[in-house]
Coordinates of C-alpha atoms in Angstrom, one line a residue:
Chain A
X15 CA 6.4 -32.2 34.0
X16 CA 9.6 -33.1 32.4
X17 CA 7.7 -33.9 29.3
X18 CA 6.2 -30.6 29.2
X19 CA 9.4 -28.9 29.6
X20 CA 10.7 -30.8 26.8
X21 CA 7.9 -29.9 24.6
X22 CA 8.4 -26.1 25.4
X23 CA 11.8 -26.5 24.6
X24 CA 11.2 -28.1 21.3
X25 CA 8.8 -25.4 20.6
X26 CA 11.3 -22.7 21.3
X27 CA 13.6 -24.1 18.8
X28 CA 11.1 -24.7 16.2
X29 CA 9.9 -20.9 16.8
X30 CA 13.4 -19.7 16.4
X31 CA 13.6 -21.5 13.0
X32 CA 10.4 -20.3 11.8
X33 CA 11.8 -16.7 12.7
X34 CA 15.3 -17.2 11.0
X35 CA 13.5 -18.4 7.9
X36 CA 11.2 -15.4 7.8
X37 CA 14.6 -13.2 8.2
X38 CA 16.4 -15.1 5.3
X39 CA 13.2 -15.1 3.0
X40 CA 12.7 -11.4 3.6
X41 CA 16.4 -10.1 3.3
X42 CA 17.6 -12.7 0.8
X43 CA 16.1 -11.1 -2.2
X44 CA 17.8 -7.7 -1.3
X45 CA 21.0 -9.5 -0.9
X46 CA 20.9 -11.3 -4.3
X47 CA 20.0 -7.7 -6.0
X48 CA 22.7 -5.7 -4.1
X49 CA 25.2 -8.9 -5.3
X50 CA 24.0 -8.6 -9.0
X51 CA 24.0 -4.8 -9.0
X52 CA 27.6 -4.9 -8.0
X53 CA 28.7 -7.5 -10.7
X54 CA 29.9 -7.0 -14.2
X55 CA 26.8 -6.9 -16.4
X56 CA 28.2 -9.2 -19.2
X57 CA 29.6 -11.6 -16.8
X58 CA 26.3 -11.6 -14.7
X59 CA 24.5 -12.7 -17.8
X60 CA 26.4 -16.1 -17.8
X61 CA 24.4 -17.1 -14.7
X62 CA 25.7 -18.3 -11.4
X63 CA 26.0 -15.0 -9.3
X64 CA 24.3 -15.5 -6.2
X65 CA 26.0 -14.7 -2.8
X66 CA 29.0 -12.8 -3.7
X67 CA 29.8 -10.6 -6.9
X68 CA 32.2 -12.5 -9.1
X69 CA 33.5 -9.7 -11.1
X70 CA 33.0 -6.5 -8.8
X71 CA 32.4 -3.3 -10.4
X72 CA 30.6 0.1 -9.6
X73 CA 29.8 0.6 -13.4
X74 CA 26.2 -0.2 -13.0
X75 CA 25.8 2.4 -10.5
X76 CA 27.9 4.9 -12.5
X77 CA 25.6 4.3 -15.6
X78 CA 22.3 4.7 -13.6
X79 CA 23.5 8.1 -12.0
X80 CA 24.7 9.8 -15.2
X81 CA 21.5 9.3 -17.0
X82 CA 19.6 12.5 -17.4
X83 CA 16.3 11.0 -17.9
X84 CA 16.9 9.1 -14.4
X85 CA 18.2 12.5 -13.0
X86 CA 15.0 14.1 -14.2
X87 CA 12.9 11.3 -12.4
X88 CA 14.3 11.9 -9.3
X89 CA 13.9 15.4 -9.3
X90 CA 9.9 14.9 -10.1
X91 CA 9.9 12.1 -7.2
X92 CA 11.9 14.4 -5.0
X93 CA 9.6 17.6 -5.5
X94 CA 6.5 15.6 -4.9
X95 CA 7.8 13.8 -1.8
X96 CA 8.7 17.1 -0.2
X97 CA 6.0 19.6 -1.3
X98 CA 3.1 16.8 -1.6
X99 CA 4.0 15.6 2.0
X100 CA 4.2 19.2 3.4
X101 CA 0.8 20.3 2.0
X102 CA -0.9 16.9 2.8
X103 CA 0.2 17.0 6.5
X104 CA -0.6 20.8 6.9
X105 CA -4.0 20.6 5.0
X106 CA -5.2 17.5 6.7
X107 CA -4.3 18.6 10.3
X108 CA -5.9 21.8 9.8
X109 CA -9.3 19.9 9.0
X110 CA -8.6 17.5 11.7
X111 CA -8.3 20.1 14.5
X112 CA -11.5 21.8 13.1
X113 CA -13.2 18.4 13.3
X114 CA -11.7 17.6 16.8
X115 CA -13.7 20.5 18.3
X116 CA -16.8 19.0 19.8
X117 CA -18.7 22.2 19.9
X118 CA -18.5 22.4 15.9
X119 CA -22.0 23.0 14.7
X120 CA -22.9 20.5 11.8
X121 CA -20.1 18.0 13.0
X122 CA -22.0 14.9 12.6
X123 CA -23.2 16.0 9.1
X124 CA -19.6 16.9 8.3
X125 CA -18.2 13.5 9.6
X126 CA -20.9 11.5 7.4
X127 CA -19.9 13.4 4.3
X128 CA -16.2 12.6 5.1
X129 CA -16.9 8.8 6.1
X130 CA -19.1 8.1 3.1
X131 CA -16.0 8.7 0.8
X132 CA -14.3 5.7 2.6
X133 CA -16.7 3.2 1.4
X134 CA -17.7 4.4 -1.9
X135 CA -16.0 6.3 -5.0
X136 CA -16.4 7.1 -8.4
X137 CA -13.8 4.7 -9.8
X138 CA -10.9 5.3 -12.3
X139 CA -12.6 6.8 -15.6
X140 CA -14.7 9.4 -13.7
X141 CA -11.6 10.4 -11.9
X142 CA -10.0 10.8 -14.9
X143 CA -12.6 12.9 -16.6
X144 CA -12.2 15.3 -13.4
X145 CA -8.4 15.7 -13.6
X146 CA -9.0 16.6 -17.4
X147 CA -11.6 18.9 -16.8
X148 CA -9.7 20.6 -14.0
X149 CA -6.5 20.7 -16.2
X150 CA -4.4 18.7 -13.8
X151 CA -3.4 16.0 -16.6
X152 CA 0.1 16.3 -17.4
X153 CA 1.1 18.7 -14.9
X154 CA 3.1 17.9 -11.8
X155 CA 0.1 19.1 -9.7
X156 CA -1.7 15.8 -10.5
X157 CA 0.7 14.4 -8.1
X158 CA 0.3 16.8 -5.4
X159 CA -3.5 18.4 -5.2
X160 CA -5.5 15.2 -5.4
X161 CA -3.3 13.7 -2.5
X162 CA -3.5 17.0 -0.2
X163 CA -6.4 15.3 2.0
X164 CA -6.7 12.0 3.3
X165 CA -9.8 10.8 5.5
X166 CA -7.8 8.0 7.1
X167 CA -5.1 10.3 8.3
X168 CA -7.6 13.0 9.4
X169 CA -9.1 10.4 11.7
X170 CA -5.7 9.4 13.2
X171 CA -4.7 13.2 13.8
X172 CA -8.3 14.1 15.1
X173 CA -8.2 11.3 17.6
X174 CA -4.7 12.5 18.7
X175 CA -5.8 16.0 19.0
X176 CA -8.8 15.1 21.2
X177 CA -6.3 13.9 23.8
X178 CA -4.7 17.4 23.9
X179 CA -6.0 18.9 27.2
X180 CA -8.2 21.8 26.7
X181 CA -6.9 23.3 29.8
X182 CA -3.5 23.8 27.9
X183 CA -5.3 26.4 25.3
X184 CA -7.6 28.1 28.0
X185 CA -5.0 30.8 29.0
X186 CA -4.2 31.5 25.4
X187 CA -8.0 31.6 24.7
X188 CA -8.3 34.3 27.7
X189 CA -5.5 36.4 26.0
X190 CA -7.7 36.6 22.9
X191 CA -6.0 34.1 20.9
X192 CA -8.1 33.1 17.7
X193 CA -8.5 29.5 16.6
X194 CA -5.8 29.9 13.8
X195 CA -3.2 31.0 16.3
X196 CA -4.0 28.2 18.8
X197 CA -3.6 25.7 15.9
X198 CA -0.4 27.0 14.9
X199 CA 1.1 28.1 18.0
X200 CA -0.1 25.1 20.5
X201 CA -1.8 22.3 18.6
X202 CA 0.7 21.6 15.9
X203 CA 3.7 21.6 18.0
X204 CA 1.7 19.4 20.7
X205 CA 0.7 16.9 18.0
X206 CA 4.4 16.3 17.0
X207 CA 4.5 12.5 17.5
X208 CA 1.4 11.9 15.3
X209 CA 2.4 14.4 12.8
X210 CA 5.7 12.9 12.5
X211 CA 4.2 9.5 11.8
X212 CA 1.9 11.1 9.3
X213 CA 4.7 12.8 7.6
X214 CA 6.8 9.7 7.2
X215 CA 3.9 7.6 6.0
X216 CA 2.9 10.3 3.3
X217 CA 6.5 10.7 2.3
X218 CA 6.9 7.0 1.7
X219 CA 3.8 6.9 -0.3
X220 CA 4.9 9.8 -2.6
X221 CA 8.3 8.4 -3.0
X222 CA 6.9 4.8 -3.8
X223 CA 3.9 5.9 -6.3
X224 CA 3.9 5.2 -9.8
X225 CA 0.5 4.3 -10.8
X226 CA -0.7 8.1 -11.0
X227 CA 2.3 8.9 -13.3
X228 CA 1.3 6.0 -15.4
X229 CA -2.4 7.1 -15.7
X230 CA -2.6 10.8 -15.6
X231 CA 0.8 11.8 -17.5
X232 CA 2.1 11.1 -20.7
X233 CA 5.2 13.2 -20.7
X234 CA 8.7 11.8 -19.9
X235 CA 9.7 14.8 -18.0
X236 CA 6.9 14.0 -15.3
X237 CA 7.9 10.5 -15.1
X238 CA 8.5 9.4 -11.2
X239 CA 11.3 7.2 -10.5
X240 CA 9.1 4.4 -9.8
X241 CA 7.4 4.4 -13.2
X242 CA 10.7 4.6 -14.7
X243 CA 11.9 1.6 -12.8
X244 CA 8.7 0.1 -13.7
X245 CA 9.3 0.3 -17.2
X246 CA 12.8 -1.1 -16.8
X247 CA 11.4 -4.2 -14.9
X248 CA 8.5 -4.9 -17.1
X249 CA 9.8 -4.3 -20.6
X250 CA 13.0 -5.6 -21.9
X251 CA 12.9 -3.1 -24.6
X252 CA 12.7 -0.2 -22.5
X253 CA 15.7 -1.6 -20.2
X254 CA 17.9 -2.1 -23.6
X255 CA 17.0 1.5 -24.3
X256 CA 18.4 2.6 -21.0
X257 CA 21.4 0.7 -21.5
X258 CA 22.1 1.8 -25.0
X259 CA 21.8 5.7 -23.7
X260 CA 24.1 4.7 -20.7
X261 CA 26.7 3.3 -23.1
X262 CA 26.5 6.4 -25.3
X263 CA 27.4 8.5 -22.2
X264 CA 30.1 6.4 -20.8
X265 CA 31.5 4.3 -23.6
X266 CA 34.6 3.3 -21.6
X267 CA 32.3 1.1 -19.5
X268 CA 30.8 -0.8 -22.2
X269 CA 32.2 -4.1 -21.3
X270 CA 30.8 -3.9 -17.7
X271 CA 27.0 -3.2 -17.9
X272 CA 24.0 -4.9 -19.2
X273 CA 20.3 -4.1 -19.0
X274 CA 20.0 -6.6 -16.4
X275 CA 22.6 -5.4 -14.0
X276 CA 21.4 -1.8 -14.5
X277 CA 17.8 -2.8 -13.5
X278 CA 19.2 -4.1 -10.3
X279 CA 21.5 -1.1 -9.4
X280 CA 18.5 1.2 -10.2
X281 CA 16.3 -0.8 -7.8
X282 CA 19.0 -0.5 -5.2
X283 CA 19.3 3.4 -5.7
X284 CA 15.6 3.6 -5.4
X285 CA 15.5 1.6 -2.2
X286 CA 18.2 3.6 -0.2
X287 CA 16.3 6.5 0.9
X288 CA 13.7 4.1 2.1
X289 CA 16.3 2.3 3.9
X290 CA 17.8 5.3 5.3
X291 CA 14.8 6.8 6.9
X292 CA 13.9 3.4 8.1
X293 CA 15.0 3.9 11.5
X294 CA 12.7 7.0 12.0
X295 CA 9.9 5.4 10.3
X296 CA 10.3 2.3 12.9
X297 CA 10.4 4.7 16.0
X298 CA 7.1 6.4 14.7
X299 CA 4.9 4.0 12.9
X300 CA 4.1 1.8 15.7
X301 CA 2.8 4.8 17.5
X302 CA 0.9 5.9 14.4
X303 CA -0.8 2.7 13.7
X304 CA -1.7 2.2 17.5
X305 CA -3.5 5.7 17.6
X306 CA -5.2 4.7 14.2
X307 CA -6.3 1.2 15.6
X308 CA -8.0 2.8 18.9
X309 CA -10.2 4.5 16.3
X310 CA -10.4 2.1 13.6
Chain B
X22 CA -28.1 28.9 16.5
X23 CA -27.1 31.3 14.0
X24 CA -25.3 33.6 16.2
X25 CA -23.4 30.4 17.5
X26 CA -22.4 29.8 13.9
X27 CA -20.9 32.9 13.3
X28 CA -19.2 32.8 16.7
X29 CA -17.4 29.9 15.5
X30 CA -16.8 30.9 11.9
X31 CA -13.0 30.5 12.4
X32 CA -13.4 26.5 13.3
X33 CA -15.9 26.5 10.5
X34 CA -13.6 27.8 7.9
X35 CA -11.1 25.2 9.0
X36 CA -13.4 22.4 8.2
X37 CA -15.0 23.7 4.9
X38 CA -12.0 23.3 2.7
X39 CA -11.8 19.8 3.4
X40 CA -15.6 19.3 2.8
X41 CA -15.2 21.1 -0.6
X42 CA -12.0 19.1 -1.3
X43 CA -14.1 16.0 -1.0
X44 CA -17.0 17.3 -2.9
X45 CA -14.6 18.1 -5.9
X46 CA -12.4 14.9 -5.5
X47 CA -14.9 12.4 -4.2
X48 CA -18.3 13.3 -5.0
X49 CA -18.2 14.8 -8.5
X50 CA -16.5 11.3 -9.7
X51 CA -19.3 9.5 -8.0
X52 CA -21.7 11.8 -10.2
X53 CA -19.5 10.8 -13.2
X54 CA -20.6 7.2 -12.4
X55 CA -23.6 8.3 -14.7
X56 CA -21.4 7.5 -17.8
X57 CA -21.8 3.9 -17.0
X58 CA -25.4 4.3 -18.3
X59 CA -24.6 6.6 -21.2
X60 CA -22.4 6.1 -24.3
X61 CA -19.7 8.6 -23.1
X62 CA -17.1 10.4 -25.5
X63 CA -14.8 13.0 -24.5
X64 CA -16.0 15.7 -26.9
X65 CA -19.7 15.8 -25.9
X66 CA -18.8 15.5 -22.2
X67 CA -20.8 13.7 -19.3
X68 CA -24.1 15.8 -19.7
X69 CA -24.1 15.9 -23.7
X70 CA -23.5 12.1 -24.1
X71 CA -26.4 9.9 -25.2
X72 CA -28.3 7.5 -22.6
X73 CA -27.7 3.9 -22.8
X74 CA -29.6 2.4 -20.1
X75 CA -28.2 -0.8 -18.9
X76 CA -26.5 -1.7 -22.2
X77 CA -22.9 -1.5 -20.7
X78 CA -24.0 -4.0 -18.0
X79 CA -25.5 -6.4 -20.2
X80 CA -22.1 -6.4 -22.0
X81 CA -20.4 -8.4 -19.4
X82 CA -22.3 -11.3 -20.5
X83 CA -21.2 -11.1 -24.0
X84 CA -17.8 -10.0 -23.2
X85 CA -15.4 -13.1 -23.9
X86 CA -12.8 -12.0 -21.4
X87 CA -15.2 -11.2 -18.6
X88 CA -15.7 -14.8 -17.1
X89 CA -12.0 -15.7 -16.9
X90 CA -11.4 -12.0 -15.5
X91 CA -13.7 -12.7 -12.8
X92 CA -12.4 -16.3 -12.2
X93 CA -9.1 -15.1 -11.8
X94 CA -9.9 -12.4 -9.2
X95 CA -11.8 -14.6 -7.2
X96 CA -9.0 -17.2 -7.3
X97 CA -6.3 -15.0 -6.4
X98 CA -8.3 -13.3 -3.6
X99 CA -9.6 -16.7 -2.0
X100 CA -6.0 -18.1 -2.1
X101 CA -4.9 -14.9 -0.3
X102 CA -7.8 -15.1 2.1
X103 CA -6.7 -18.7 2.9
X104 CA -3.1 -18.0 3.1
X105 CA -2.0 -14.4 3.4
X106 CA -4.8 -13.4 5.9
X107 CA -3.8 -15.9 8.5
X108 CA 0.0 -15.7 8.2
X109 CA 0.4 -12.2 10.1
X110 CA -2.0 -14.0 13.0
X111 CA 0.2 -16.8 13.4
X112 CA 3.4 -14.7 13.1
X113 CA 2.0 -12.5 15.7
X114 CA 1.2 -15.4 17.9
X115 CA 4.8 -16.9 17.5
X116 CA 6.6 -13.7 17.8
X117 CA 4.9 -13.5 21.2
X118 CA 6.4 -16.6 22.2
X119 CA 10.1 -15.7 21.3
X120 CA 11.7 -15.0 24.9
X121 CA 14.5 -12.7 23.8
X122 CA 13.4 -9.3 23.6
X123 CA 16.3 -8.3 21.3
X124 CA 15.9 -11.1 18.9
X125 CA 12.0 -10.1 18.8
X126 CA 12.9 -6.6 18.0
X127 CA 15.3 -7.7 15.2
X128 CA 12.8 -9.8 13.7
X129 CA 9.9 -7.1 13.9
X130 CA 12.3 -4.6 12.2
X131 CA 13.3 -7.0 9.4
X132 CA 9.5 -7.9 8.6
X133 CA 8.4 -4.5 8.4
X134 CA 10.8 -3.5 5.8
X135 CA 9.0 -5.2 2.8
X136 CA 5.9 -3.1 3.5
X137 CA 7.9 0.4 3.0
X138 CA 9.4 -0.9 -0.1
X139 CA 7.2 0.0 -3.3
X140 CA 5.7 -2.8 -5.3
X141 CA 7.8 -1.9 -8.2
X142 CA 11.1 -2.7 -6.2
X143 CA 9.5 -5.7 -4.5
X144 CA 8.0 -7.2 -7.7
X145 CA 11.6 -6.6 -9.3
X146 CA 13.1 -8.7 -6.3
X147 CA 10.6 -11.4 -7.0
X148 CA 11.1 -11.6 -10.5
X149 CA 15.0 -11.6 -10.1
X150 CA 14.9 -14.5 -7.5
X151 CA 12.7 -16.5 -9.8
X152 CA 14.7 -15.7 -13.1
X153 CA 15.7 -18.7 -15.1
X154 CA 18.9 -17.4 -15.7
X155 CA 20.2 -15.9 -12.5
X156 CA 17.4 -16.8 -10.1
X157 CA 18.3 -18.5 -6.8
X158 CA 15.2 -20.6 -6.6
X159 CA 16.0 -22.2 -9.9
X160 CA 19.5 -23.0 -8.6
X161 CA 18.2 -24.5 -5.3
X162 CA 15.5 -26.5 -7.1
X163 CA 18.3 -27.9 -9.5
X164 CA 20.8 -28.6 -6.9
X165 CA 18.2 -30.6 -4.8
X166 CA 17.3 -32.4 -8.0
X167 CA 13.6 -31.2 -8.1
X168 CA 14.2 -29.6 -11.2
X169 CA 16.1 -30.7 -14.3
X170 CA 16.6 -27.2 -16.1
X171 CA 15.8 -23.7 -15.1
X172 CA 12.0 -22.9 -15.2
X173 CA 10.3 -19.4 -16.2
X174 CA 8.4 -19.1 -13.4
X175 CA 6.9 -15.8 -14.5
X176 CA 6.2 -17.0 -17.8
X177 CA 3.8 -20.0 -16.6
X178 CA 0.3 -18.6 -16.1
X179 CA -0.6 -21.3 -13.4
X180 CA 2.2 -20.1 -11.0
X181 CA 1.0 -16.5 -11.3
X182 CA -1.4 -16.8 -8.4
X183 CA 0.8 -18.7 -6.2
X184 CA 3.7 -16.0 -6.7
X185 CA 1.4 -13.0 -6.1
X186 CA 0.0 -14.3 -3.0
X187 CA 3.2 -15.4 -1.6
X188 CA 4.7 -12.0 -2.3
X189 CA 1.8 -10.3 -0.9
X190 CA 2.0 -12.4 2.2
X191 CA 5.7 -11.6 2.6
X192 CA 5.1 -7.8 2.0
X193 CA 2.3 -7.8 4.6
X194 CA 3.6 -10.4 7.2
X195 CA 5.1 -8.0 9.7
X196 CA 3.1 -4.8 8.9
X197 CA -0.3 -6.8 9.1
X198 CA 1.0 -8.4 12.5
X199 CA 1.6 -5.1 14.2
X200 CA -2.4 -4.8 14.8
X201 CA -2.4 -8.3 16.3
X202 CA 0.7 -7.7 18.4
X203 CA -1.0 -4.7 19.8
X204 CA -4.1 -6.6 20.7
X205 CA -1.7 -9.3 22.4
X206 CA -0.2 -6.8 24.6
X207 CA -3.5 -5.5 25.7
X208 CA -4.2 -9.1 27.1
X209 CA -4.6 -9.1 30.8
X210 CA -1.3 -10.9 32.3
X211 CA -3.7 -12.3 35.2
X212 CA -5.2 -14.4 32.9
X213 CA -2.0 -16.1 32.0
X214 CA -1.1 -16.3 35.8
X215 CA -4.5 -18.0 36.7
X216 CA -4.0 -20.4 33.7
X217 CA -0.4 -21.1 34.8
X218 CA -1.6 -22.2 38.4
X219 CA -4.3 -24.2 36.7
X220 CA -1.4 -26.1 34.9
X221 CA -1.8 -24.9 31.4
X222 CA 1.0 -25.3 29.0
X223 CA 2.3 -22.7 26.5
X224 CA 0.1 -24.1 23.8
X225 CA -3.0 -24.3 25.9
X226 CA -2.3 -20.4 27.0
X227 CA -2.2 -19.4 23.4
X228 CA -5.1 -21.4 22.3
X229 CA -7.5 -20.8 25.3
X230 CA -6.4 -17.0 26.3
X231 CA -4.4 -15.2 23.4
X232 CA -6.3 -16.4 20.4
X233 CA -9.7 -15.8 22.2
X234 CA -8.6 -12.4 23.3
X235 CA -7.8 -11.0 19.7
X236 CA -10.7 -12.8 18.3
X237 CA -12.3 -9.1 17.9
X238 CA -9.4 -7.9 15.9
X239 CA -9.6 -10.9 13.7
X240 CA -13.0 -10.3 13.0
X241 CA -12.9 -7.2 12.0
X242 CA -10.0 -7.7 9.8
X243 CA -11.9 -10.5 8.1
X244 CA -15.1 -8.4 7.5
X245 CA -12.3 -6.0 5.5
X246 CA -11.1 -8.9 3.8
X247 CA -14.1 -10.3 2.7
X248 CA -15.4 -6.9 1.5
X249 CA -12.2 -6.9 -0.8
X250 CA -12.8 -10.3 -2.4
X251 CA -13.1 -8.4 -5.8
X252 CA -10.2 -6.1 -5.3
X253 CA -6.9 -7.2 -6.4
X254 CA -5.0 -3.8 -6.7
X255 CA -3.2 -2.7 -9.6
X256 CA 0.4 -1.9 -8.5
X257 CA 1.4 -5.7 -7.6
X258 CA -0.2 -7.0 -10.7
X259 CA 0.8 -4.6 -13.3
X260 CA 4.5 -5.2 -12.1
X261 CA 4.2 -9.1 -12.0
X262 CA 2.2 -9.4 -15.2
X263 CA 3.6 -10.2 -18.7
X264 CA 2.4 -11.3 -22.1
X265 CA 3.0 -15.1 -21.2
X266 CA 1.1 -15.3 -17.9
X267 CA -1.8 -12.7 -18.8
X268 CA -4.3 -15.4 -19.1
X269 CA -4.3 -16.0 -15.6
X270 CA -3.0 -12.5 -14.2
X271 CA -5.8 -10.3 -15.5
X272 CA -8.0 -9.2 -12.7
X273 CA -11.0 -7.0 -12.6
X274 CA -9.0 -4.0 -11.4
X275 CA -6.3 -4.2 -14.3
X276 CA -9.0 -5.0 -16.6
X277 CA -10.9 -2.0 -15.9
X278 CA -7.8 0.2 -16.3
X279 CA -7.1 -1.3 -19.7
X280 CA -10.5 -1.1 -20.9
X281 CA -10.6 2.4 -20.1
X282 CA -7.1 3.7 -20.8
X283 CA -5.8 1.5 -23.6
X284 CA -9.0 0.4 -25.5
X285 CA -10.9 4.0 -24.5
X286 CA -14.1 2.2 -23.7
X287 CA -15.0 4.7 -20.9
X288 CA -18.6 3.6 -20.5
X289 CA -17.9 0.0 -20.0
X290 CA -14.9 0.3 -18.0
X291 CA -17.1 2.4 -15.6
X292 CA -19.8 -0.2 -15.5
X293 CA -17.4 -3.0 -14.7
X294 CA -15.9 -0.7 -11.9
X295 CA -19.4 0.3 -10.5
X296 CA -20.5 -3.3 -10.5
X297 CA -17.4 -4.0 -8.5
X298 CA -17.8 -1.2 -6.0
X299 CA -21.5 -2.0 -5.4
X300 CA -20.8 -5.8 -4.8
X301 CA -17.9 -4.7 -2.4
X302 CA -20.5 -2.4 -0.3
X303 CA -22.6 -5.5 -0.4
X304 CA -20.2 -7.9 0.9
X305 CA -19.0 -5.3 3.6
X306 CA -22.4 -5.0 4.8
X307 CA -23.3 -8.6 4.8
X308 CA -20.0 -9.8 6.4
X309 CA -20.6 -7.2 9.0
X310 CA -24.3 -8.4 9.5
X311 CA -23.1 -12.0 9.7
X312 CA -20.3 -11.2 12.1
X313 CA -22.6 -9.2 14.4
X314 CA -25.2 -12.3 14.6
X315 CA -22.6 -14.8 15.2
X316 CA -20.0 -13.2 17.3
X317 CA -21.7 -9.9 18.3
X318 CA -18.7 -7.9 16.9
X319 CA -18.7 -5.6 13.9
X320 CA -17.4 -2.4 12.1
X321 CA -20.9 -0.5 12.4

């Protein structure tokens, strides 16, 4: 008996150590990035800055925030995050509501048409050709329109709407309210928990996207923050160029910034909105994925 | 029937925009796949381009890059299947054994974070940690005497798969575990009580009750993982790829992208993409079939 208790105790200690290791490995890289971004850029290049800034400065953040190209990229990303998410949630929930009505004629047929797209698709080039023919290339709408609807989100919203008791709608129906009024006045407010989850997920998706910007736009004015950051991370020349333009803007900071530390500062600036909404995300996403997993 | 249809026109009109949307954005690109069998050029359009038969598919075998690209894709995904797939399951099982609720919540919160950070940032973090000039990993390895001088990890083609899979594992650890944690929460508490009376220890309970109870979920996730064996995604690879590691980091997904967007070989790129989708569909159906035969569980 005592040996089991000892084994159990040893396991507890081992388990806590594993968990602490997970925490360190997850948060460590963020910490090193914060430290680097707050360190003098030229000093950083000498190496050895890990746990605490050696020569503290805000100059890297200043350099990132005065750049007009970065500002433009933030505007583009902000626009797609707000407008794209709103349209996505409204459009997807409208279809989800229609599909949640079991009396709908042709419902199984519609469902088959919808589900097939989850398992097979046209691929990159046919999609590109389509966007070209629709005139979506090199417009901000290429970020919004193709993302208006998602089958996965529809299924999650639909399974939630099915759980809303029909009795709640009965009296409104008696008063002669049409389906659109029911949808706007009753269904949407009642679906708040699932809509909040989908809104947050989709907002994060928009905030984090770079691939569509890379494929479907060539103009610098349509660059998203993530694409801008991607170029800084993967191309030393690009980071050099950003650094040079920052120096032209704020020559007084010349001795304090380098492409390397500006990159780290930019990474933090782009992460901050995610970290800020993180508490809300946490509250809703577990619910969201639970609802999804019942169906999936 | 017709009258009933007219009677519900409002509900019908809610669904149609979605169907029309999918016809435009999913089914028209599926029609666009015919360019894999044509010599597509932008001027003549899909309908106007000449038929090429199976020429672009035959090209796989003459393409000097193709074997390497296929090998990279499979190596990365098999490694991911061996390491990154079981990691969230083990994490969920271990998390379930953490006795303090507060500590458990804290760990969960931390472990979800990487999922919500973009691959650009996460890849940037990885590159930063591994950097030869300021990377903490190099510093630690040198302090421990394992390395003599800093190693440029991102520039070593052989390390690419380990770095990528470790990154994917860390990014998906907490998020991937949610579904298993939910399954564990659904296990009947009476079973644990009964096992306790029978004198089962913690490991025995984990092995004989928890694990079998979540087997259904594991099998379904495994079916998805197998059907994605040729999938690597673009985002993480394009961030971590560089000129030095390209030889080992080019996968089917990134290759299709580069053939299409950089070499303008539209038809060939589509053919490679189509072959990949068909194999993925085949893998999905077969994994599902095998699973149904063996465990009686499947997707459809």
